[in-house]
Coordinates of C-alpha atoms in Angstrom, one line a residue:
M1 CA -15.3 24.7 -35.5
K2 CA -12.1 25.7 -33.5
T3 CA -10.6 23.2 -31.0
V4 CA -9.0 24.2 -27.9
K5 CA -6.5 21.8 -26.0
R6 CA -5.9 22.5 -22.3
G7 CA -2.4 22.1 -21.0
G8 CA -0.9 21.7 -17.6
K9 CA 1.2 18.5 -17.9
S10 CA 4.7 17.4 -18.8
V11 CA 3.6 14.1 -20.6
Y12 CA 0.3 13.4 -22.2
G13 CA -1.0 10.0 -23.2
A14 CA 0.1 8.0 -20.1
S15 CA -2.6 8.1 -17.8
V16 CA -1.4 5.5 -15.1
G17 CA 1.6 6.0 -13.1
I18 CA 3.1 2.9 -11.3
L19 CA 4.9 3.3 -8.0
M20 CA 7.9 0.6 -8.1
L21 CA 9.5 -1.1 -5.4
E22 CA 13.4 -0.9 -5.6
T23 CA 14.2 -4.4 -6.6
R24 CA 16.5 -6.3 -9.0
F25 CA 14.8 -9.5 -9.5
P26 CA 13.7 -10.3 -13.3
R27 CA 10.5 -8.7 -14.3
I28 CA 9.3 -10.9 -17.3
P29 CA 6.5 -10.2 -19.5
G30 CA 3.4 -10.0 -17.6
D31 CA 4.9 -8.5 -14.6
V32 CA 3.7 -5.1 -13.6
G33 CA 7.5 -3.8 -13.9
N34 CA 7.9 -4.9 -17.3
A35 CA 6.7 -2.2 -19.5
A36 CA 6.0 -4.5 -22.5
T37 CA 3.0 -5.9 -20.3
W38 CA 0.9 -3.2 -21.0
P39 CA -1.4 -2.3 -23.9
F40 CA -1.2 1.4 -23.2
P41 CA 1.7 3.8 -22.2
V42 CA 2.5 3.9 -18.3
L43 CA 4.5 6.0 -16.2
Y44 CA 7.2 4.6 -13.7
R45 CA 8.7 5.9 -10.6
I46 CA 11.0 3.8 -8.3
V47 CA 10.4 4.2 -4.6
A48 CA 14.1 4.4 -2.9
D49 CA 14.6 1.8 -0.4
A50 CA 11.1 0.1 -0.6
S51 CA 12.4 -3.3 -0.9
P52 CA 10.2 -6.5 -1.3
D53 CA 11.2 -7.4 2.2
R54 CA 10.4 -4.1 3.9
V55 CA 7.1 -3.8 2.2
V56 CA 5.9 -7.5 2.4
R57 CA 7.6 -8.8 5.7
Q58 CA 7.8 -5.3 7.6
G59 CA 4.7 -3.7 6.4
G60 CA 6.3 -0.7 4.6
T61 CA 7.1 0.9 8.0
G62 CA 8.8 4.4 7.3
L63 CA 8.1 4.4 3.6
L64 CA 4.8 6.3 3.2
D65 CA 6.5 9.7 2.8
A66 CA 8.7 8.3 -0.1
F67 CA 5.7 6.8 -1.5
V68 CA 3.6 10.0 -1.4
E69 CA 6.7 12.1 -2.8
A70 CA 6.9 9.6 -5.8
G71 CA 3.2 9.4 -6.5
R72 CA 3.0 13.5 -6.6
E73 CA 5.8 13.4 -8.8
L74 CA 4.0 11.1 -11.2
V75 CA 0.9 13.2 -10.9
R76 CA 3.0 16.3 -11.7
I77 CA 4.6 14.6 -14.8
G78 CA 1.1 13.5 -16.2
A79 CA -0.4 10.3 -14.5
D80 CA -4.0 10.9 -13.9
G81 CA -4.3 7.7 -11.4
L82 CA -1.5 5.8 -9.7
T83 CA -1.0 2.2 -8.9
T84 CA 1.7 0.3 -7.3
S85 CA 3.9 -2.9 -7.8
C86 CA 2.8 -4.9 -4.5
G87 CA -0.6 -5.8 -3.3
F88 CA 0.9 -5.3 0.4
L89 CA 0.7 -1.6 -0.3
A90 CA -3.2 -1.7 0.3
L91 CA -2.0 -0.5 3.8
Q92 CA -1.2 2.9 2.1
Q93 CA -4.4 3.0 0.1
A94 CA -6.1 6.0 1.9
E95 CA -3.1 7.9 2.8
L96 CA -1.7 7.8 -1.0
T97 CA -5.4 8.8 -2.2
R98 CA -5.7 11.6 0.4
A99 CA -2.1 13.1 -0.4
C100 CA -1.9 12.8 -4.1
G101 CA -5.2 13.9 -4.9
V102 CA -6.0 11.4 -7.8
P103 CA -7.7 7.8 -8.1
V104 CA -5.3 5.3 -6.6
A105 CA -5.4 1.6 -7.0
T106 CA -2.6 0.1 -4.7
S107 CA -3.6 -3.4 -4.4
S108 CA -5.2 -6.4 -6.4
L109 CA -7.0 -7.2 -3.1
M110 CA -9.3 -4.5 -4.1
Q111 CA -10.9 -6.8 -6.5
V112 CA -11.9 -9.5 -4.1
A113 CA -15.4 -7.9 -3.1
A114 CA -16.3 -7.2 -6.7
V115 CA -15.3 -10.8 -7.8
D116 CA -17.3 -12.2 -4.8
A117 CA -20.5 -10.1 -6.1
L118 CA -20.1 -12.1 -9.5
L119 CA -20.2 -15.4 -8.4
P120 CA -23.1 -17.6 -7.2
P121 CA -24.2 -17.5 -3.6
D122 CA -22.5 -20.6 -2.8
K123 CA -19.1 -19.6 -4.1
R124 CA -16.5 -16.9 -3.2
A125 CA -13.2 -15.5 -4.3
G126 CA -9.9 -17.1 -3.0
I127 CA -6.7 -15.2 -2.6
L128 CA -3.3 -16.4 -3.7
T129 CA -0.5 -14.3 -2.2
I130 CA 3.2 -14.4 -2.2
S131 CA 3.2 -14.6 1.6
Q132 CA 0.4 -16.0 3.6
A133 CA 2.5 -15.4 6.7
S134 CA 2.6 -11.8 6.0
L135 CA -1.0 -11.1 5.0
T136 CA -3.1 -9.9 7.8
E137 CA -6.7 -8.7 8.4
R138 CA -5.6 -5.3 8.2
H139 CA -4.7 -5.7 4.6
L140 CA -8.0 -7.3 3.7
A141 CA -10.1 -4.8 5.8
L142 CA -8.3 -1.8 4.0
S143 CA -8.9 -3.4 0.8
G144 CA -12.7 -4.0 1.3
A145 CA -12.1 -7.8 1.2
P146 CA -13.9 -10.1 3.6
L147 CA -11.7 -11.1 6.5
D148 CA -12.4 -14.7 6.3
A149 CA -11.7 -15.0 2.6
P150 CA -9.8 -18.2 1.7
V151 CA -6.2 -17.8 1.5
A152 CA -3.0 -19.5 0.2
G153 CA 0.6 -18.6 -0.3
T154 CA 3.4 -19.5 -2.2
D155 CA 5.6 -19.3 1.1
H156 CA 6.7 -23.1 1.0
G157 CA 7.5 -23.3 -2.7
R158 CA 11.1 -23.6 -4.0
E159 CA 11.4 -20.6 -6.1
F160 CA 8.9 -17.8 -6.3
T161 CA 8.6 -16.4 -2.8
R162 CA 12.5 -16.9 -2.2
V163 CA 13.5 -15.0 -5.3
I164 CA 11.0 -12.2 -5.0
L165 CA 11.2 -11.2 -1.5
D166 CA 14.9 -11.9 -1.1
D167 CA 15.3 -9.9 -4.4
E168 CA 17.5 -12.4 -5.9
A169 CA 19.0 -11.5 -9.6
E170 CA 17.9 -15.0 -11.3
L171 CA 14.5 -16.4 -11.3
D172 CA 13.7 -20.0 -12.7
V173 CA 10.6 -19.3 -14.4
D174 CA 9.5 -22.9 -14.7
L175 CA 9.8 -23.3 -11.0
A176 CA 8.2 -20.1 -10.3
R177 CA 5.3 -21.1 -12.2
R178 CA 5.0 -24.6 -10.7
D179 CA 4.9 -22.8 -7.3
V180 CA 2.0 -20.5 -8.3
V181 CA 0.3 -23.3 -9.8
D182 CA 0.6 -25.6 -7.0
S183 CA -0.5 -23.2 -4.5
A184 CA -3.5 -22.3 -6.6
R185 CA -4.4 -26.1 -6.6
G186 CA -3.9 -26.4 -2.8
L187 CA -6.3 -23.4 -2.2
V188 CA -9.1 -24.9 -4.1
E189 CA -8.8 -28.4 -2.7
E190 CA -8.7 -27.0 0.7
H191 CA -11.4 -24.4 0.0
P192 CA -14.2 -26.1 -2.5
E193 CA -16.2 -23.0 -2.0
V194 CA -13.6 -21.0 -4.2
G195 CA -15.1 -20.0 -7.5
A196 CA -12.5 -17.7 -8.7
I197 CA -9.1 -16.7 -7.8
V198 CA -7.6 -13.2 -7.2
L199 CA -3.8 -13.0 -7.5
E200 CA -2.5 -10.7 -4.8
C201 CA 1.0 -10.5 -6.0
T202 CA 1.9 -8.4 -9.0
N203 CA 4.6 -10.6 -9.9
M204 CA 2.1 -13.6 -10.3
C205 CA 0.5 -12.1 -13.4
P206 CA 2.6 -14.0 -15.9
Y207 CA 1.2 -17.1 -14.4
S208 CA -2.6 -16.2 -14.8
A209 CA -3.4 -18.3 -17.7
D210 CA -1.4 -21.4 -16.2
V211 CA -3.5 -21.1 -12.9
A212 CA -6.9 -20.8 -14.9
E213 CA -6.0 -23.9 -16.7
A214 CA -4.8 -25.7 -13.9
V215 CA -7.8 -25.1 -11.6
G216 CA -10.5 -24.5 -14.0
L217 CA -11.7 -21.2 -12.6
P218 CA -11.7 -17.4 -13.5
V219 CA -8.5 -15.8 -12.6
Y220 CA -8.2 -12.0 -11.7
D221 CA -4.8 -10.5 -11.4
F222 CA -3.2 -7.1 -11.1
V223 CA -2.9 -6.5 -14.6
S224 CA -6.6 -7.2 -15.3
F225 CA -7.1 -4.8 -12.4
V226 CA -5.0 -1.7 -13.8
T227 CA -6.4 -2.2 -17.4
W228 CA -10.0 -1.6 -15.9
F229 CA -8.7 1.1 -13.9
Q230 CA -7.0 2.7 -16.8
S231 CA -10.2 2.2 -18.9
G232 CA -11.7 4.8 -16.6
L233 CA -9.0 7.2 -16.7
A234 CA -9.0 7.2 -20.4
P235 CA -12.3 5.9 -21.7
R236 CA -12.3 4.7 -25.4
R237 CA -14.1 6.9 -27.8
F238 CA -16.5 4.8 -30.1

């Protein structure tokens, strides 16, 4: 039987395109921006001037056109779907989907409603974020998450939030891990109804196992979300 393949792309075999913030902080294994994190090939495109501070603390004002341009370029190259490297880009979900014409998963926060549906009726998903001060009801609403979802941040830690949002060149991984774990413990202590944790921040993924061990609950991060996302773009053949 004759086999015919259809062309139209420049790159094949990498179905996920990742829109990256312009950063210099270390991206350790498990971070979305470390290519070794992924069990499948990905495509990257850096969005100029999209600093962590501008996207998280300033709401990404003035950056939409740059994200759209970068997203369209990834699609032209060969991406079948797009993700980002920051959960706060939930604010751009609708615009990116409309402008780029492929499935888009901007934020780990999009998992919250699904995780809620998995849990017993007396339990709910809690959110761990890099900046509780910056996470608004609009971020939650545009992600489909409940507006009253329990939230805790690493804002007052010694290392994690400062290094990422100020884009510092060095990261004390042990201190960063402690910040994330301590904040998770605080979330569960303050909200005993939390039955699972969703990590908003893509840079928290290296510490997911530490969080799960510390609090004894399921943990869902952006790597698990994008892995699910990719499985629909390129289903496994059995």
